[in-house]
Short mmCIF file of C-alpha atoms in Angstrom, two decimals:
data_model
loop_
_atom_site.label_atom_id
_atom_site.label_comp_id
_atom_site.label_asym_id
_atom_site.label_seq_id
_atom_site.Cartn_x
_atom_site.Cartn_y
_atom_site.Cartn_z
CA UNK A 1 0.00 0.00 0.00
CA UNK A 2 1.40 3.37 -0.90
CA UNK A 3 2.22 5.85 1.84
CA UNK A 4 0.15 8.68 0.42
CA UNK A 5 -2.85 6.41 0.07
CA UNK A 6 -2.67 5.68 3.77
CA UNK A 7 -2.25 9.38 4.50
CA UNK A 8 -5.41 10.40 2.70
CA UNK A 9 -8.06 9.28 5.23
CA UNK A 10 -6.33 11.17 8.02
CA UNK A 11 -7.32 14.62 9.21
CA UNK A 12 -5.66 16.70 6.50
CA UNK A 13 -3.94 19.96 7.30
CA UNK A 14 -5.19 21.53 4.09
CA UNK A 15 -7.41 20.76 1.15
CA UNK A 16 -5.72 18.44 -1.30
CA UNK A 17 -6.16 20.43 -4.49
CA UNK A 18 -7.94 23.71 -5.04
CA UNK A 19 -8.43 26.06 -7.91
CA UNK A 20 -11.07 28.69 -8.45
CA UNK A 21 -11.68 31.50 -10.86
CA UNK A 22 -12.32 35.00 -9.63
CA UNK A 23 -15.45 35.18 -11.75
CA UNK A 24 -17.04 32.32 -9.83
CA UNK A 25 -16.57 34.23 -6.58
CA UNK A 26 -18.38 37.39 -7.59
CA UNK A 27 -21.82 38.53 -6.52
CA UNK A 28 -23.39 38.76 -9.94
CA UNK A 29 -27.06 37.79 -9.94
CA UNK A 30 -27.87 34.21 -10.89
CA UNK A 31 -29.87 33.53 -14.03
CA UNK A 32 -31.13 29.96 -13.78
CA UNK A 33 -31.65 28.31 -17.16
CA UNK A 34 -33.13 24.98 -16.15
CA UNK A 35 -29.72 23.33 -16.04
CA UNK A 36 -29.46 19.95 -14.34
CA UNK A 37 -26.36 20.78 -12.29
CA UNK A 38 -26.21 17.43 -10.50
CA UNK A 39 -26.14 15.61 -13.83
CA UNK A 40 -23.40 17.93 -15.07
CA UNK A 41 -21.33 17.37 -11.93
CA UNK A 42 -21.68 13.62 -12.24
CA UNK A 43 -20.67 13.77 -15.91
CA UNK A 44 -17.63 15.88 -15.07
CA UNK A 45 -16.37 13.26 -12.62
CA UNK A 46 -17.05 10.50 -15.13
CA UNK A 47 -14.91 12.35 -17.68
CA UNK A 48 -12.13 12.80 -15.13
CA UNK A 49 -12.19 9.10 -14.29
CA UNK A 50 -11.94 8.27 -18.01
CA UNK A 51 -8.98 10.60 -18.49
CA UNK A 52 -10.90 12.95 -20.80
CA UNK A 53 -9.35 16.12 -19.42
CA UNK A 54 -9.70 18.06 -22.67
CA UNK A 55 -13.48 17.58 -22.55
CA UNK A 56 -13.63 18.78 -18.95
CA UNK A 57 -11.66 21.94 -19.66
CA UNK A 58 -13.96 22.72 -22.60
CA UNK A 59 -16.65 23.35 -19.94
CA UNK A 60 -14.45 25.81 -18.00
CA UNK A 61 -15.29 29.50 -17.97
CA UNK A 62 -12.73 31.91 -19.42
CA UNK A 63 -10.84 32.50 -16.18
CA UNK A 64 -10.61 28.81 -15.34
CA UNK A 65 -9.24 28.13 -18.82
CA UNK A 66 -6.56 30.72 -18.21
CA UNK A 67 -5.38 29.11 -14.96
CA UNK A 68 -5.89 25.38 -15.56
CA UNK A 69 -4.89 23.59 -18.73
CA UNK A 70 -5.84 20.00 -19.60
CA UNK A 71 -2.33 18.96 -18.54
CA UNK A 72 -2.55 20.66 -15.14
CA UNK A 73 -5.96 19.06 -14.60
CA UNK A 74 -4.44 15.71 -15.50
CA UNK A 75 -1.67 16.32 -12.96
CA UNK A 76 -4.21 17.20 -10.27
CA UNK A 77 -6.20 14.02 -10.94
CA UNK A 78 -3.03 11.94 -10.91
CA UNK A 79 -2.15 13.46 -7.54
CA UNK A 80 -5.51 12.35 -6.14
CA UNK A 81 -5.10 8.82 -7.51
CA UNK A 82 -1.59 8.61 -6.03
CA UNK A 83 -2.97 9.52 -2.62
CA UNK A 84 -6.38 7.83 -2.59
CA UNK A 85 -5.85 4.86 -4.89
CA UNK A 86 -7.70 3.89 -8.05
CA UNK A 87 -11.07 5.46 -8.82
CA UNK A 88 -13.92 3.04 -8.07
CA UNK A 89 -17.32 4.70 -8.42
CA UNK A 90 -19.54 7.68 -7.69
CA UNK A 91 -21.34 7.26 -4.38
CA UNK A 92 -23.73 10.22 -4.32
CA UNK A 93 -24.23 13.75 -5.61
CA UNK A 94 -25.72 16.78 -3.91
CA UNK A 95 -26.13 20.52 -4.49
CA UNK A 96 -25.18 23.33 -2.14
CA UNK A 97 -25.51 27.12 -2.46
CA UNK A 98 -22.33 28.97 -3.47
CA UNK A 99 -23.22 32.64 -3.45
CA UNK A 100 -25.03 33.40 -6.69
CA UNK A 101 -23.91 30.13 -8.23
CA UNK A 102 -24.37 26.40 -7.86
CA UNK A 103 -22.00 24.02 -6.12
CA UNK A 104 -22.24 20.33 -6.89
CA UNK A 105 -20.47 17.92 -4.54
CA UNK A 106 -19.83 14.52 -6.07
CA UNK A 107 -18.72 12.05 -3.41
CA UNK A 108 -16.54 9.45 -5.05
CA UNK A 109 -15.04 6.19 -3.87
CA UNK A 110 -11.38 5.52 -4.48
CA UNK A 111 -9.52 2.39 -3.41
CA UNK A 112 -8.23 3.90 -0.17
CA UNK A 113 -10.53 6.84 0.59
CA UNK A 114 -13.72 8.66 -0.33
CA UNK A 115 -13.20 12.05 -2.00
CA UNK A 116 -15.55 14.99 -2.46
CA UNK A 117 -15.18 16.52 -5.91
CA UNK A 118 -16.69 20.00 -5.67
CA UNK A 119 -17.66 21.72 -8.92
CA UNK A 120 -18.84 25.36 -9.04
CA UNK A 121 -21.11 26.32 -11.96
CA UNK A 122 -21.92 29.82 -13.14
CA UNK A 123 -25.30 30.93 -14.48
CA UNK A 124 -24.38 29.65 -17.94
CA UNK A 125 -23.52 26.20 -16.66
CA UNK A 126 -19.77 26.71 -17.10
CA UNK A 127 -17.29 25.50 -14.49
CA UNK A 128 -15.84 28.35 -12.45
CA UNK A 129 -14.26 26.31 -9.65
CA UNK A 130 -13.05 22.75 -9.15
CA UNK A 131 -11.29 21.04 -6.27
CA UNK A 132 -10.93 17.83 -4.30
CA UNK A 133 -11.05 17.17 -0.55
CA UNK A 134 -11.57 14.22 1.80
CA UNK A 135 -15.28 13.33 1.93
CA UNK A 136 -17.05 14.98 4.87
CA UNK A 137 -20.45 13.34 4.57
CA UNK A 138 -20.63 9.71 5.64
CA UNK A 139 -24.15 8.31 6.10
CA UNK A 140 -25.22 5.73 8.61
CA UNK A 141 -23.64 6.96 11.84
CA UNK A 142 -26.09 9.26 13.54
CA UNK A 143 -26.17 7.68 17.01
CA UNK A 144 -26.51 9.88 20.08
CA UNK A 145 -23.69 9.51 22.62
CA UNK A 146 -24.76 8.09 25.96
CA UNK A 147 -23.95 11.30 27.80
CA UNK A 148 -26.20 13.48 25.63
CA UNK A 149 -29.71 13.98 27.00
CA UNK A 150 -31.85 15.80 24.39
CA UNK A 151 -34.47 16.56 27.05
CA UNK A 152 -32.02 18.82 28.85
CA UNK A 153 -31.16 21.18 25.99
CA UNK A 154 -32.52 22.85 22.87
CA UNK A 155 -30.82 23.89 19.65
CA UNK A 156 -31.44 26.86 17.40
CA UNK A 157 -29.93 28.23 14.21
CA UNK A 158 -27.86 31.39 14.54
CA UNK A 159 -25.63 33.54 12.35
CA UNK A 160 -22.02 34.17 13.34
CA UNK A 161 -20.65 37.47 12.09
CA UNK A 162 -22.20 39.68 9.44
CA UNK A 163 -21.67 40.92 5.93
CA UNK A 164 -19.64 39.07 3.34
CA UNK A 165 -18.43 36.27 5.61
CA UNK A 166 -21.42 35.61 7.88
CA UNK A 167 -21.67 31.97 8.87
CA UNK A 168 -24.56 29.67 9.78
CA UNK A 169 -24.21 28.10 13.19
CA UNK A 170 -25.97 26.12 15.88
CA UNK A 171 -26.44 27.26 19.46
CA UNK A 172 -27.03 24.44 21.95
CA UNK A 173 -28.65 25.80 25.13
CA UNK A 174 -29.51 24.05 28.41
CA UNK A 175 -33.24 23.95 29.03
CA UNK A 176 -33.06 25.27 32.59
CA UNK A 177 -33.05 29.03 33.31
CA UNK A 178 -29.67 30.71 32.76
CA UNK A 179 -27.42 32.52 32.47
CA UNK A 180 -24.89 29.78 31.69
CA UNK A 181 -21.18 29.65 30.93
CA UNK A 182 -20.60 29.16 27.22
CA UNK A 183 -18.03 27.59 24.93
CA UNK A 184 -17.14 28.48 21.32
CA UNK A 185 -15.90 25.47 19.34
CA UNK A 186 -13.05 26.33 16.94
CA UNK A 187 -12.21 23.85 14.17
CA UNK A 188 -9.08 22.09 13.12
CA UNK A 189 -7.48 22.48 9.68
CA UNK A 190 -9.44 22.03 6.48
CA UNK A 191 -12.92 23.07 5.32
CA UNK A 192 -14.93 21.70 8.27
CA UNK A 193 -18.65 21.83 8.85
CA UNK A 194 -20.06 22.92 12.21
CA UNK A 195 -19.88 19.35 13.59
CA UNK A 196 -16.24 19.01 12.50
CA UNK A 197 -17.35 15.91 10.61
CA UNK A 198 -14.49 13.52 9.91
CA UNK A 199 -15.58 10.28 8.27
CA UNK A 200 -18.46 8.89 10.33
CA UNK A 201 -17.57 10.98 13.40
CA UNK A 202 -18.83 14.38 14.55
CA UNK A 203 -16.69 15.48 17.51
CA UNK A 204 -18.07 19.02 17.75
CA UNK A 205 -21.63 17.74 17.80
CA UNK A 206 -20.65 15.34 20.58
CA UNK A 207 -19.02 18.16 22.55
CA UNK A 208 -21.98 20.50 22.10
CA UNK A 209 -24.55 17.93 23.16
CA UNK A 210 -22.44 16.66 26.04
CA UNK A 211 -21.64 20.08 27.47
CA UNK A 212 -25.22 21.35 27.08
CA UNK A 213 -26.44 18.27 28.93
CA UNK A 214 -24.27 19.49 31.81
CA UNK A 215 -25.47 23.10 31.82
CA UNK A 216 -23.00 24.76 29.43
CA UNK A 217 -23.99 26.60 26.24
CA UNK A 218 -22.07 25.53 23.13
CA UNK A 219 -21.75 27.40 19.83
CA UNK A 220 -20.54 25.65 16.68
CA UNK A 221 -20.57 27.03 13.14
CA UNK A 222 -19.54 26.28 9.58
CA UNK A 223 -15.91 27.10 9.00
CA UNK A 224 -15.36 29.95 6.56
CA UNK A 225 -13.35 27.72 4.22
CA UNK A 226 -16.32 25.32 4.12
CA UNK A 227 -19.13 27.84 3.74
CA UNK A 228 -17.29 30.03 1.23
CA UNK A 229 -14.92 27.65 -0.50
CA UNK A 230 -15.02 29.41 -3.84
CA UNK A 231 -14.66 32.90 -2.40
CA UNK A 232 -11.88 31.89 -0.03
CA UNK A 233 -9.99 30.24 -2.87
CA UNK A 234 -9.87 33.63 -4.54
CA UNK A 235 -8.25 35.31 -1.50
CA UNK A 236 -4.65 35.66 -2.61
CA UNK A 237 -3.07 36.63 0.71
CA UNK A 238 -4.95 34.37 3.10
CA UNK A 239 -3.74 33.91 6.68
CA UNK A 240 -5.14 32.19 9.77
CA UNK A 241 -6.80 35.50 10.62
CA UNK A 242 -9.21 35.15 7.72
CA UNK A 243 -9.39 31.35 7.98
CA UNK A 244 -10.10 31.04 11.71
CA UNK A 245 -9.42 33.93 14.11
CA UNK A 246 -11.89 36.56 12.87
CA UNK A 247 -14.81 34.13 12.98
CA UNK A 248 -13.92 32.86 16.45
CA UNK A 249 -13.93 36.45 17.70
CA UNK A 250 -17.30 37.02 15.99
CA UNK A 251 -18.65 33.89 17.71
CA UNK A 252 -17.58 35.25 21.10
CA UNK A 253 -19.36 38.51 20.30
CA UNK A 254 -22.55 36.62 19.46
CA UNK A 255 -22.43 34.77 22.76
CA UNK A 256 -21.90 37.98 24.69
CA UNK A 257 -25.14 39.24 23.15
CA UNK A 258 -27.09 36.03 23.87
CA UNK A 259 -29.55 36.39 26.75
CA UNK A 260 -29.03 32.93 28.22
CA UNK A 261 -25.23 33.33 28.36
CA UNK A 262 -23.18 34.80 31.18
CA UNK A 263 -21.10 37.33 29.18
CA UNK A 264 -18.27 37.13 31.71
CA UNK A 265 -17.83 33.35 31.42
CA UNK A 266 -17.23 32.68 27.73
CA UNK A 267 -14.56 30.13 26.83
CA UNK A 268 -12.91 29.20 23.56
CA UNK A 269 -12.35 25.50 22.87
CA UNK A 270 -9.91 24.96 20.03
CA UNK A 271 -9.23 21.56 18.50
CA UNK A 272 -6.06 20.80 16.52
CA UNK A 273 -5.39 23.98 14.47
CA UNK A 274 -8.02 25.69 16.65
CA UNK A 275 -6.00 24.75 19.74
CA UNK A 276 -2.78 25.93 18.12
CA UNK A 277 -4.43 29.29 17.41
CA UNK A 278 -6.33 29.61 20.70
CA UNK A 279 -3.68 31.92 22.24
CA UNK A 280 -3.89 34.24 19.24
CA UNK A 281 -7.68 34.24 19.48
CA UNK A 282 -7.38 35.27 23.14
CA UNK A 283 -5.01 38.06 22.13
CA UNK A 284 -7.57 39.28 19.60
CA UNK A 285 -10.43 39.12 22.14
CA UNK A 286 -9.12 39.65 25.70
CA UNK A 287 -12.62 39.30 27.19
CA UNK A 288 -12.50 35.54 26.61
CA UNK A 289 -12.60 34.06 30.11
CA UNK A 290 -10.61 30.89 29.48
CA UNK A 291 -9.10 28.57 26.89
CA UNK A 292 -9.60 24.84 26.32
CA UNK A 293 -6.91 23.43 24.03
CA UNK A 294 -7.61 19.97 22.61
CA UNK A 295 -4.72 18.41 20.69
CA UNK A 296 -3.10 21.74 19.91
CA UNK A 297 0.38 21.55 18.45
CA UNK A 298 3.23 23.58 19.90
CA UNK A 299 5.52 22.85 16.93
CA UNK A 300 5.57 24.77 13.64
CA UNK A 301 2.88 23.46 11.30
CA UNK A 302 5.38 22.65 8.57
CA UNK A 303 7.25 20.35 10.98
CA UNK A 304 4.00 18.62 11.89
CA UNK A 305 3.42 17.81 8.22
CA UNK A 306 6.78 16.08 7.85
CA UNK A 307 6.46 14.20 11.15
CA UNK A 308 3.03 12.89 10.16
CA UNK A 309 4.31 11.63 6.83
CA UNK A 310 7.32 9.96 8.39
CA UNK A 311 5.16 8.30 11.04
CA UNK A 312 2.73 6.95 8.49
CA UNK A 313 5.62 5.72 6.38
CA UNK A 314 6.70 3.57 9.31
CA UNK A 315 3.35 1.78 9.61
CA UNK A 316 3.80 -0.59 6.71
CA UNK A 317 7.54 -0.78 6.46
CA UNK A 318 8.94 -0.53 2.99
CA UNK A 319 8.31 2.54 0.84
CA UNK A 320 7.94 2.59 -2.92
CA UNK A 321 9.89 4.99 -5.10
CA UNK A 322 6.80 7.15 -5.71
CA UNK A 323 6.27 7.52 -1.96
CA UNK A 324 9.90 8.48 -1.40
CA UNK A 325 9.66 11.10 -4.11
CA UNK A 326 6.47 12.51 -2.57
CA UNK A 327 8.08 12.79 0.88
CA UNK A 328 11.20 14.37 -0.57
CA UNK A 329 9.04 16.90 -2.40
CA UNK A 330 7.15 17.81 0.79
CA UNK A 331 10.46 18.19 2.65
CA UNK A 332 11.74 20.48 -0.09
CA UNK A 333 8.59 22.59 0.22
CA UNK A 334 9.00 22.73 4.00
CA UNK A 335 12.56 23.96 3.55
CA UNK A 336 11.12 26.77 1.43
CA UNK A 337 8.80 27.72 4.29
CA UNK A 338 11.77 27.95 6.65
CA UNK A 339 13.93 29.85 4.17
CA UNK A 340 14.53 33.43 5.41
CA UNK A 341 14.03 34.54 1.80
CA UNK A 342 10.40 33.36 1.79
CA UNK A 343 8.37 36.27 0.44
CA UNK A 344 4.82 36.99 -0.76
CA UNK A 345 6.05 36.36 -4.30
CA UNK A 346 7.14 32.78 -3.56
CA UNK A 347 4.89 30.56 -5.71
CA UNK A 348 2.33 28.52 -3.77
CA UNK A 349 3.34 25.52 -5.86
CA UNK A 350 6.72 25.59 -4.07
CA UNK A 351 5.08 25.39 -0.64
CA UNK A 352 3.31 22.56 1.24
CA UNK A 353 -0.09 21.61 -0.21
CA UNK A 354 -0.05 24.71 -2.42
CA UNK A 355 -0.88 26.96 0.53
CA UNK A 356 0.24 30.51 -0.35
CA UNK A 357 3.27 32.22 1.14
CA UNK A 358 1.11 34.72 3.03
CA UNK A 359 -0.14 31.91 5.25
CA UNK A 360 3.34 30.72 6.20
CA UNK A 361 4.76 34.21 6.61
CA UNK A 362 1.98 35.08 9.05
CA UNK A 363 2.84 32.02 11.18
CA UNK A 364 6.60 32.53 11.02
CA UNK A 365 7.93 32.77 14.56
CA UNK A 366 4.56 32.05 16.16
CA UNK A 367 5.02 29.98 19.33
CA UNK A 368 1.58 29.22 20.80
CA UNK A 369 2.93 28.03 24.16
CA UNK A 370 5.04 31.17 24.61
CA UNK A 371 2.09 33.39 23.71
CA UNK A 372 -0.10 31.43 26.14
CA UNK A 373 2.44 31.95 28.92
CA UNK A 374 1.75 35.67 28.83
CA UNK A 375 -2.04 35.39 28.86
CA UNK A 376 -4.12 36.00 31.97
CA UNK A 377 -6.85 33.49 31.15
CA UNK A 378 -7.03 30.07 32.84
CA UNK A 379 -6.37 27.17 30.48
CA UNK A 380 -7.23 23.49 30.17
CA UNK A 381 -4.83 21.47 27.98
CA UNK A 382 -6.07 18.06 26.74
CA UNK A 383 -4.05 15.46 24.85
CA UNK A 384 -4.71 11.93 23.60
CA UNK A 385 -1.99 9.32 23.81
CA UNK A 386 -3.01 7.64 20.50
CA UNK A 387 -2.73 10.90 18.57
CA UNK A 388 0.01 10.57 15.94
CA UNK A 389 -0.74 13.99 14.41
CA UNK A 390 -0.42 16.16 17.49
CA UNK A 391 1.78 14.14 19.78
CA UNK A 392 3.04 13.91 23.33
CA UNK A 393 5.91 16.17 22.25
CA UNK A 394 3.38 18.94 21.71
CA UNK A 395 1.73 18.22 25.06
CA UNK A 396 5.14 18.43 26.75
CA UNK A 397 5.66 21.74 24.97
CA UNK A 398 2.57 23.15 26.66
CA UNK A 399 3.65 21.74 30.02
CA UNK A 400 7.15 23.14 29.76
CA UNK A 401 5.88 26.63 29.00
CA UNK A 402 2.88 26.70 31.35
CA UNK A 403 3.55 24.36 34.28
CA UNK A 404 4.56 27.27 36.51
CA UNK A 405 1.13 28.88 36.05
CA UNK A 406 -1.29 27.84 38.79
CA UNK A 407 -4.35 28.40 36.62
CA UNK A 408 -3.44 25.85 33.92
CA UNK A 409 -4.78 22.28 34.10
CA UNK A 410 -3.36 19.37 32.10
CA UNK A 411 -5.21 16.17 31.18
CA UNK A 412 -3.60 13.28 29.31
CA UNK A 413 -5.63 10.31 28.02
CA UNK A 414 -3.40 7.38 26.99
CA UNK A 415 -6.02 5.54 24.91
CA UNK A 416 -7.59 8.46 23.02
CA UNK A 417 -7.07 9.51 19.40
CA UNK A 418 -6.76 12.95 17.82
CA UNK A 419 -10.58 13.11 17.98
CA UNK A 420 -10.56 12.05 21.65
CA UNK A 421 -12.27 8.80 20.77
CA UNK A 422 -11.04 5.75 22.63
CA UNK A 423 -9.22 3.10 20.61
CA UNK A 424 -6.72 0.28 20.76
CA UNK A 425 -3.62 -0.79 18.92
CA UNK A 426 -1.11 1.22 16.98
CA UNK A 427 -2.75 4.48 15.84
CA UNK A 428 -3.24 4.82 12.09
CA UNK A 429 -5.25 6.84 9.55
CA UNK A 430 -7.83 4.04 9.43
CA UNK A 431 -8.90 5.05 12.96
CA UNK A 432 -10.80 7.96 11.45
CA UNK A 433 -12.98 5.61 9.44
CA UNK A 434 -14.31 3.89 12.58
CA UNK A 435 -17.49 5.36 14.09
CA UNK A 436 -17.31 6.52 17.69
CA UNK A 437 -17.93 9.39 20.06
CA UNK A 438 -15.82 11.81 22.06
CA UNK A 439 -15.19 10.07 25.37
CA UNK A 440 -17.48 10.81 28.31
CA UNK A 441 -14.33 11.32 30.40
CA UNK A 442 -13.39 14.27 28.20
CA UNK A 443 -16.89 15.73 28.43
CA UNK A 444 -16.86 15.38 32.22
CA UNK A 445 -13.40 16.91 32.58
CA UNK A 446 -14.23 19.92 30.41
CA UNK A 447 -17.60 20.53 32.11
CA UNK A 448 -16.08 20.25 35.59
CA UNK A 449 -13.25 22.61 34.71
CA UNK A 450 -15.55 25.22 33.14
CA UNK A 451 -17.85 25.24 36.16
CA UNK A 452 -14.91 25.56 38.54
CA UNK A 453 -13.67 28.76 36.89
#
């Protein structure tokens, strides 16, 4: 089995491949013409699977044609096949709104992973955006965790932020009279939905239901890179501020204005990338009362990428030549991130996962544990022992920086994964394909800590 195939089902740091035309991200009014977009999306994937890249690019709008040739599309498809295995079949197709346009998500089955192929269509039925990401919708696992009691809470739809980037969210509120402490849930890397759906698992939904069952309000929302994939793809100088921080601050503002919430007891819970950025979120909004960091790395993100690849390469022993070349290429791109000469003009193609230089420049020198050391907020640091993405080394980084602070609590769970789901055996990407729930021990520890503050 190839290394990159095994890597694909894991929680990815970034989308695999993304390209979008500026025209597809505009606010021009839609002019529906009775087009069957789902059928077009399905046909596009069929053409890709048959290697008919010239036919696909014939359906591109003018801007897409200028940025993606048949050869570059072929290269992108080959990259997916290298990582996810051979194309098998189309599983399902659905439509989603994309501003004034139509987004068709074709969930496809490859030999080693399911992939969402997202196609953006303009009002003339031309393709204005096309990219690939790990599938986020897996049917059949909708069980309620044992600790969630739907009779003790209600849920309502809310809007986080305003204007161009407003986001749909869900507020989970205890049924008893408030005001209650509240927690904002901040996603990991990638275009997550409000439940942070990963394969059959929904850790943010588990957290929201579990905490609300214990008298704590929880707010979760669609990540900006999920809700506005096309528009965000057109942002040339993106940083974590636009990706994550601004919306977390807007979520705190919404909670402060919510009648059932105690405005002086609002916490931010960050998972993975969200935990890594939690100290910066607290800097941006000092009124946050406390931070909960779940599997937050203390190492530079580019180092995490390499360590993940090297770990996964060790799972099955021998590497093929293609896998070695892929790892060497990633290492070369990481060296470019660390190069003092990195500048806004450095091509994204020379950097990990095609993420633009602006993103890496913004994070250059950022040390989350050192920033946290200078914060006044109490903190709860949680780490799973079966997490091969954010590891014990990161947990020790938090402890080294913060152990002298009396208002920081550390919890380590030897048998829990990156999603804080209990498991056994050597951790591997396949863990994310197994249905489960965030452990009740984690729910209890978070709820107890929040109420003690």
